[in-house]
Amino acid sequence: VLSAPWRVATRGKVGAMGKPRCLLIGGQFTGTFCARDLKKRFYVTVVDAKEYFEYTPGVLRAYVKPCHLDALTFTLQPVLERSMGVKFIWGEVKKLNGEEKYAEIKPIFASTCDKVSFDYCIICSGCNFGPFKPMGESLWFPTVHEEARKISDWPHIDERFIEGRRRHILEEYHKLHDLNKKKATVLIV
């Protein structure tokens, strides 16, 4: 349950601390950098569908050396809330209403959405590069959104959790390991 300053408020009012409210959708590179830079002048909330940050450019190495994932990831909540001093919501934005300045967010362990108001909103959600899948699914990025997970090639893995991502990487590592045992040839495009 979100505290009062984060519920829908009368339009034009500022947050409880006298600063405008800024909602950042996405807690990866751009979202965390924006949170750090904006926190002095705004009451900042970061929402991400994953519980963790992942340095995606290095993830391919984790498929051949799974322990490398630890060097590429960290849990967002302690870094954003304790170290940076901003609010973190682990959940998925289901609707964004720019005219009325609110987002409907489904927290990870909730069955319904909360309305979160803002004065400013920055979308820092990145993208997916899987051109052969309808939702852009690929090994490069974790599959985290509710609708994408329904049609995922990996429905048994919940990559919203860091342990789900780890499990997926281990499964792919074992596939590569088995191919290597067979001295198979792999084409990487």
PDB file of C-alpha atoms in Angstrom:
ATOM      1  CA  VAL A   1       0.000   0.000   0.000  1.00  0.00           C
ATOM      2  CA  LEU A   2       1.349   3.379  -0.969  1.00  0.00           C
ATOM      3  CA  SER A   3       1.534   6.245   1.476  1.00  0.00           C
ATOM      4  CA  ALA A   4      -0.699   9.299   1.085  1.00  0.00           C
ATOM      5  CA  PRO A   5       1.658  11.561  -0.916  1.00  0.00           C
ATOM      6  CA  TRP A   6       1.719   8.958  -3.707  1.00  0.00           C
ATOM      7  CA  ARG A   7      -2.049   8.573  -4.130  1.00  0.00           C
ATOM      8  CA  VAL A   8      -3.912  10.678  -6.670  1.00  0.00           C
ATOM      9  CA  ALA A   9      -3.981  14.285  -5.464  1.00  0.00           C
ATOM     10  CA  THR A  10      -5.666  17.429  -6.659  1.00  0.00           C
ATOM     11  CA  ARG A  11      -4.149  18.517  -9.937  1.00  0.00           C
ATOM     12  CA  GLY A  12      -1.459  21.157  -9.691  1.00  0.00           C
ATOM     13  CA  LYS A  13      -0.537  20.519  -6.065  1.00  0.00           C
ATOM     14  CA  VAL A  14       2.970  19.510  -5.128  1.00  0.00           C
ATOM     15  CA  GLY A  15       4.003  16.528  -3.019  1.00  0.00           C
ATOM     16  CA  ALA A  16       3.810  16.417   0.760  1.00  0.00           C
ATOM     17  CA  MET A  17       7.344  17.793   1.116  1.00  0.00           C
ATOM     18  CA  GLY A  18       6.640  20.956  -0.892  1.00  0.00           C
ATOM     19  CA  LYS A  19       8.455  19.750  -4.012  1.00  0.00           C
ATOM     20  CA  PRO A  20       6.907  18.673  -7.308  1.00  0.00           C
ATOM     21  CA  ARG A  21       6.450  14.923  -7.740  1.00  0.00           C
ATOM     22  CA  CYS A  22       8.376  13.178 -10.526  1.00  0.00           C
ATOM     23  CA  LEU A  23       7.514   9.630 -11.574  1.00  0.00           C
ATOM     24  CA  LEU A  24      10.294   7.740 -13.351  1.00  0.00           C
ATOM     25  CA  ILE A  25       9.140   4.661 -15.249  1.00  0.00           C
ATOM     26  CA  GLY A  26      12.143   2.341 -15.400  1.00  0.00           C
ATOM     27  CA  GLY A  27      14.931   1.840 -12.906  1.00  0.00           C
ATOM     28  CA  GLN A  28      17.830   0.926 -15.136  1.00  0.00           C
ATOM     29  CA  PHE A  29      20.543   3.329 -16.397  1.00  0.00           C
ATOM     30  CA  THR A  30      18.404   6.308 -17.342  1.00  0.00           C
ATOM     31  CA  GLY A  31      15.942   5.888 -14.473  1.00  0.00           C
ATOM     32  CA  THR A  32      18.614   5.687 -11.774  1.00  0.00           C
ATOM     33  CA  PHE A  33      20.620   8.573 -13.246  1.00  0.00           C
ATOM     34  CA  CYS A  34      17.481  10.743 -13.460  1.00  0.00           C
ATOM     35  CA  ALA A  35      16.522   9.803  -9.879  1.00  0.00           C
ATOM     36  CA  ARG A  36      19.951  10.802  -8.618  1.00  0.00           C
ATOM     37  CA  ASP A  37      19.931  14.112 -10.481  1.00  0.00           C
ATOM     38  CA  LEU A  38      16.315  15.060  -9.708  1.00  0.00           C
ATOM     39  CA  LYS A  39      15.996  14.084  -6.036  1.00  0.00           C
ATOM     40  CA  LYS A  40      17.121  17.476  -4.696  1.00  0.00           C
ATOM     41  CA  ARG A  41      14.390  19.371  -6.571  1.00  0.00           C
ATOM     42  CA  PHE A  42      11.639  16.727  -6.827  1.00  0.00           C
ATOM     43  CA  TYR A  43       9.907  14.107  -4.739  1.00  0.00           C
ATOM     44  CA  VAL A  44      11.025  11.166  -6.923  1.00  0.00           C
ATOM     45  CA  THR A  45       9.369   7.780  -7.360  1.00  0.00           C
ATOM     46  CA  VAL A  46      10.958   5.095  -9.528  1.00  0.00           C
ATOM     47  CA  VAL A  47       8.816   2.196 -10.723  1.00  0.00           C
ATOM     48  CA  ASP A  48      10.286  -0.901 -12.342  1.00  0.00           C
ATOM     49  CA  ALA A  49       8.798  -4.288 -13.192  1.00  0.00           C
ATOM     50  CA  LYS A  50      11.995  -5.987 -11.997  1.00  0.00           C
ATOM     51  CA  GLU A  51      13.451  -6.013  -8.507  1.00  0.00           C
ATOM     52  CA  TYR A  52      16.985  -5.585  -9.840  1.00  0.00           C
ATOM     53  CA  PHE A  53      19.258  -3.511 -12.035  1.00  0.00           C
ATOM     54  CA  GLU A  54      21.060  -5.432 -14.785  1.00  0.00           C
ATOM     55  CA  TYR A  55      24.012  -4.208 -16.813  1.00  0.00           C
ATOM     56  CA  THR A  56      22.553  -5.636 -20.013  1.00  0.00           C
ATOM     57  CA  PRO A  57      25.573  -5.069 -22.313  1.00  0.00           C
ATOM     58  CA  GLY A  58      27.510  -7.610 -20.237  1.00  0.00           C
ATOM     59  CA  VAL A  59      24.792 -10.252 -19.931  1.00  0.00           C
ATOM     60  CA  LEU A  60      26.049 -12.460 -22.778  1.00  0.00           C
ATOM     61  CA  ARG A  61      29.129 -13.298 -20.735  1.00  0.00           C
ATOM     62  CA  ALA A  62      26.860 -14.637 -17.974  1.00  0.00           C
ATOM     63  CA  TYR A  63      25.499 -17.260 -20.385  1.00  0.00           C
ATOM     64  CA  VAL A  64      28.951 -18.853 -20.550  1.00  0.00           C
ATOM     65  CA  LYS A  65      30.027 -17.939 -17.013  1.00  0.00           C
ATOM     66  CA  PRO A  66      26.865 -17.770 -14.833  1.00  0.00           C
ATOM     67  CA  CYS A  67      28.651 -16.420 -11.750  1.00  0.00           C
ATOM     68  CA  HIS A  68      29.332 -13.248 -13.769  1.00  0.00           C
ATOM     69  CA  LEU A  69      25.655 -12.271 -13.303  1.00  0.00           C
ATOM     70  CA  ASP A  70      26.520 -11.175  -9.743  1.00  0.00           C
ATOM     71  CA  ALA A  71      28.859  -8.532 -11.168  1.00  0.00           C
ATOM     72  CA  LEU A  72      26.107  -7.273 -13.498  1.00  0.00           C
ATOM     73  CA  THR A  73      23.181  -6.928 -11.092  1.00  0.00           C
ATOM     74  CA  PHE A  74      22.041  -5.393  -7.835  1.00  0.00           C
ATOM     75  CA  THR A  75      18.700  -5.182  -6.045  1.00  0.00           C
ATOM     76  CA  LEU A  76      17.072  -1.798  -6.745  1.00  0.00           C
ATOM     77  CA  GLN A  77      15.142  -1.125  -3.526  1.00  0.00           C
ATOM     78  CA  PRO A  78      18.082  -0.755  -1.107  1.00  0.00           C
ATOM     79  CA  VAL A  79      20.073   1.355  -3.554  1.00  0.00           C
ATOM     80  CA  LEU A  80      17.229   3.662  -4.553  1.00  0.00           C
ATOM     81  CA  GLU A  81      15.575   4.045  -1.148  1.00  0.00           C
ATOM     82  CA  ARG A  82      18.446   3.791   1.333  1.00  0.00           C
ATOM     83  CA  SER A  83      21.421   5.054  -0.662  1.00  0.00           C
ATOM     84  CA  MET A  84      19.735   7.578  -2.958  1.00  0.00           C
ATOM     85  CA  GLY A  85      16.745   8.566  -0.823  1.00  0.00           C
ATOM     86  CA  VAL A  86      14.003   8.157  -3.452  1.00  0.00           C
ATOM     87  CA  LYS A  87      10.850   6.013  -3.421  1.00  0.00           C
ATOM     88  CA  PHE A  88      10.895   2.666  -5.277  1.00  0.00           C
ATOM     89  CA  ILE A  89       7.826   0.752  -6.411  1.00  0.00           C
ATOM     90  CA  TRP A  90       8.405  -2.771  -7.673  1.00  0.00           C
ATOM     91  CA  GLY A  91       5.546  -3.123 -10.106  1.00  0.00           C
ATOM     92  CA  GLU A  92       4.297  -2.670 -13.626  1.00  0.00           C
ATOM     93  CA  VAL A  93       2.747   0.491 -15.055  1.00  0.00           C
ATOM     94  CA  LYS A  94      -0.527  -0.621 -16.611  1.00  0.00           C
ATOM     95  CA  LYS A  95      -1.860   2.795 -17.624  1.00  0.00           C
ATOM     96  CA  LEU A  96      -0.380   6.258 -17.924  1.00  0.00           C
ATOM     97  CA  ASN A  97      -2.734   9.258 -18.014  1.00  0.00           C
ATOM     98  CA  GLY A  98      -0.717  12.328 -18.942  1.00  0.00           C
ATOM     99  CA  GLU A  99      -3.698  14.654 -19.041  1.00  0.00           C
ATOM    100  CA  GLU A 100      -4.792  13.881 -15.481  1.00  0.00           C
ATOM    101  CA  LYS A 101      -1.198  13.175 -14.393  1.00  0.00           C
ATOM    102  CA  TYR A 102      -1.439   9.746 -12.852  1.00  0.00           C
ATOM    103  CA  ALA A 103      -0.222   6.221 -13.510  1.00  0.00           C
ATOM    104  CA  GLU A 104      -1.958   2.990 -12.643  1.00  0.00           C
ATOM    105  CA  ILE A 105       0.676   0.685 -11.217  1.00  0.00           C
ATOM    106  CA  LYS A 106       0.227  -2.960 -10.315  1.00  0.00           C
ATOM    107  CA  PRO A 107       2.662  -3.706  -7.470  1.00  0.00           C
ATOM    108  CA  ILE A 108       4.406  -7.069  -7.740  1.00  0.00           C
ATOM    109  CA  PHE A 109       2.455  -8.790  -4.961  1.00  0.00           C
ATOM    110  CA  ALA A 110      -0.926  -7.112  -5.574  1.00  0.00           C
ATOM    111  CA  SER A 111      -3.884  -8.203  -7.667  1.00  0.00           C
ATOM    112  CA  THR A 112      -5.126  -4.654  -8.293  1.00  0.00           C
ATOM    113  CA  CYS A 113      -3.545  -1.400  -9.405  1.00  0.00           C
ATOM    114  CA  ASP A 114      -2.729   1.671  -7.330  1.00  0.00           C
ATOM    115  CA  LYS A 115      -3.078   5.176  -8.775  1.00  0.00           C
ATOM    116  CA  VAL A 116       0.096   7.176  -8.365  1.00  0.00           C
ATOM    117  CA  SER A 117      -0.064  10.881  -9.103  1.00  0.00           C
ATOM    118  CA  PHE A 118       2.752  12.990 -10.478  1.00  0.00           C
ATOM    119  CA  ASP A 119       3.540  16.486 -11.621  1.00  0.00           C
ATOM    120  CA  TYR A 120       6.166  15.255 -14.084  1.00  0.00           C
ATOM    121  CA  CYS A 121       6.760  11.825 -15.599  1.00  0.00           C
ATOM    122  CA  ILE A 122       9.821  10.536 -17.425  1.00  0.00           C
ATOM    123  CA  ILE A 123       9.631   7.256 -19.303  1.00  0.00           C
ATOM    124  CA  CYS A 124      12.971   5.459 -18.970  1.00  0.00           C
ATOM    125  CA  SER A 125      11.773   1.956 -19.755  1.00  0.00           C
ATOM    126  CA  GLY A 126      14.227   1.028 -22.496  1.00  0.00           C
ATOM    127  CA  CYS A 127      13.288  -1.369 -25.262  1.00  0.00           C
ATOM    128  CA  ASN A 128      13.319  -5.001 -26.369  1.00  0.00           C
ATOM    129  CA  PHE A 129      15.190  -6.136 -29.458  1.00  0.00           C
ATOM    130  CA  GLY A 130      13.676  -9.555 -30.262  1.00  0.00           C
ATOM    131  CA  PRO A 131      12.442  -8.975 -33.855  1.00  0.00           C
ATOM    132  CA  PHE A 132      11.067 -12.516 -34.185  1.00  0.00           C
ATOM    133  CA  LYS A 133       8.727 -12.403 -31.181  1.00  0.00           C
ATOM    134  CA  PRO A 134       5.531 -10.326 -30.886  1.00  0.00           C
ATOM    135  CA  MET A 135       6.576  -8.738 -27.563  1.00  0.00           C
ATOM    136  CA  GLY A 136      10.287  -8.417 -28.449  1.00  0.00           C
ATOM    137  CA  GLU A 137      11.362 -11.320 -26.228  1.00  0.00           C
ATOM    138  CA  SER A 138      15.008 -12.351 -26.475  1.00  0.00           C
ATOM    139  CA  LEU A 139      17.735 -13.872 -24.345  1.00  0.00           C
ATOM    140  CA  TRP A 140      19.294 -10.425 -24.102  1.00  0.00           C
ATOM    141  CA  PHE A 141      16.548  -8.917 -21.944  1.00  0.00           C
ATOM    142  CA  PRO A 142      14.512 -10.494 -19.149  1.00  0.00           C
ATOM    143  CA  THR A 143      10.809 -11.041 -19.858  1.00  0.00           C
ATOM    144  CA  VAL A 144       9.036  -9.106 -17.111  1.00  0.00           C
ATOM    145  CA  HIS A 145       5.722  -7.664 -18.299  1.00  0.00           C
ATOM    146  CA  GLU A 146       2.492  -9.488 -17.499  1.00  0.00           C
ATOM    147  CA  GLU A 147       1.242  -9.741 -21.094  1.00  0.00           C
ATOM    148  CA  ALA A 148       4.650 -10.795 -22.445  1.00  0.00           C
ATOM    149  CA  ARG A 149       5.023 -13.483 -19.786  1.00  0.00           C
ATOM    150  CA  LYS A 150       1.747 -15.083 -20.965  1.00  0.00           C
ATOM    151  CA  ILE A 151       3.230 -15.838 -24.400  1.00  0.00           C
ATOM    152  CA  SER A 152       6.852 -16.265 -23.348  1.00  0.00           C
ATOM    153  CA  ASP A 153       9.061 -19.114 -24.530  1.00  0.00           C
ATOM    154  CA  TRP A 154      10.051 -19.404 -20.861  1.00  0.00           C
ATOM    155  CA  PRO A 155       6.713 -19.324 -18.971  1.00  0.00           C
ATOM    156  CA  HIS A 156       8.155 -21.383 -16.105  1.00  0.00           C
ATOM    157  CA  ILE A 157      10.656 -18.635 -15.234  1.00  0.00           C
ATOM    158  CA  ASP A 158       9.703 -15.368 -13.525  1.00  0.00           C
ATOM    159  CA  GLU A 159      12.448 -12.921 -14.457  1.00  0.00           C
ATOM    160  CA  ARG A 160      10.900 -10.096 -12.437  1.00  0.00           C
ATOM    161  CA  PHE A 161      12.871 -11.690  -9.592  1.00  0.00           C
ATOM    162  CA  ILE A 162      16.661 -11.739  -9.694  1.00  0.00           C
ATOM    163  CA  GLU A 163      16.602 -15.472  -8.901  1.00  0.00           C
ATOM    164  CA  GLY A 164      14.316 -16.027 -11.898  1.00  0.00           C
ATOM    165  CA  ARG A 165      16.848 -14.267 -14.118  1.00  0.00           C
ATOM    166  CA  ARG A 166      19.625 -16.368 -12.590  1.00  0.00           C
ATOM    167  CA  ARG A 167      17.631 -19.551 -13.251  1.00  0.00           C
ATOM    168  CA  HIS A 168      17.102 -18.579 -16.886  1.00  0.00           C
ATOM    169  CA  ILE A 169      20.790 -17.877 -17.378  1.00  0.00           C
ATOM    170  CA  LEU A 170      21.674 -21.240 -15.804  1.00  0.00           C
ATOM    171  CA  GLU A 171      19.263 -23.064 -18.126  1.00  0.00           C
ATOM    172  CA  GLU A 172      20.818 -21.414 -21.170  1.00  0.00           C
ATOM    173  CA  TYR A 173      24.314 -22.083 -19.821  1.00  0.00           C
ATOM    174  CA  HIS A 174      23.526 -25.811 -19.598  1.00  0.00           C
ATOM    175  CA  LYS A 175      22.206 -25.794 -23.183  1.00  0.00           C
ATOM    176  CA  LEU A 176      25.443 -24.181 -24.365  1.00  0.00           C
ATOM    177  CA  HIS A 177      27.495 -26.581 -22.240  1.00  0.00           C
ATOM    178  CA  ASP A 178      25.720 -29.575 -23.833  1.00  0.00           C
ATOM    179  CA  LEU A 179      26.337 -28.161 -27.311  1.00  0.00           C
ATOM    180  CA  ASN A 180      29.998 -27.718 -26.448  1.00  0.00           C
ATOM    181  CA  LYS A 181      30.237 -31.362 -25.291  1.00  0.00           C
ATOM    182  CA  LYS A 182      28.884 -32.430 -28.689  1.00  0.00           C
ATOM    183  CA  LYS A 183      31.394 -30.101 -30.378  1.00  0.00           C
ATOM    184  CA  ALA A 184      28.450 -28.446 -32.103  1.00  0.00           C
ATOM    185  CA  THR A 185      28.711 -25.325 -34.226  1.00  0.00           C
ATOM    186  CA  VAL A 186      26.656 -22.295 -33.189  1.00  0.00           C
ATOM    187  CA  LEU A 187      25.859 -19.359 -35.445  1.00  0.00           C
ATOM    188  CA  ILE A 188      25.450 -16.095 -33.568  1.00  0.00           C
ATOM    189  CA  VAL A 189      23.718 -13.361 -35.522  1.00  0.00           C
TER     190      VAL A 189
END
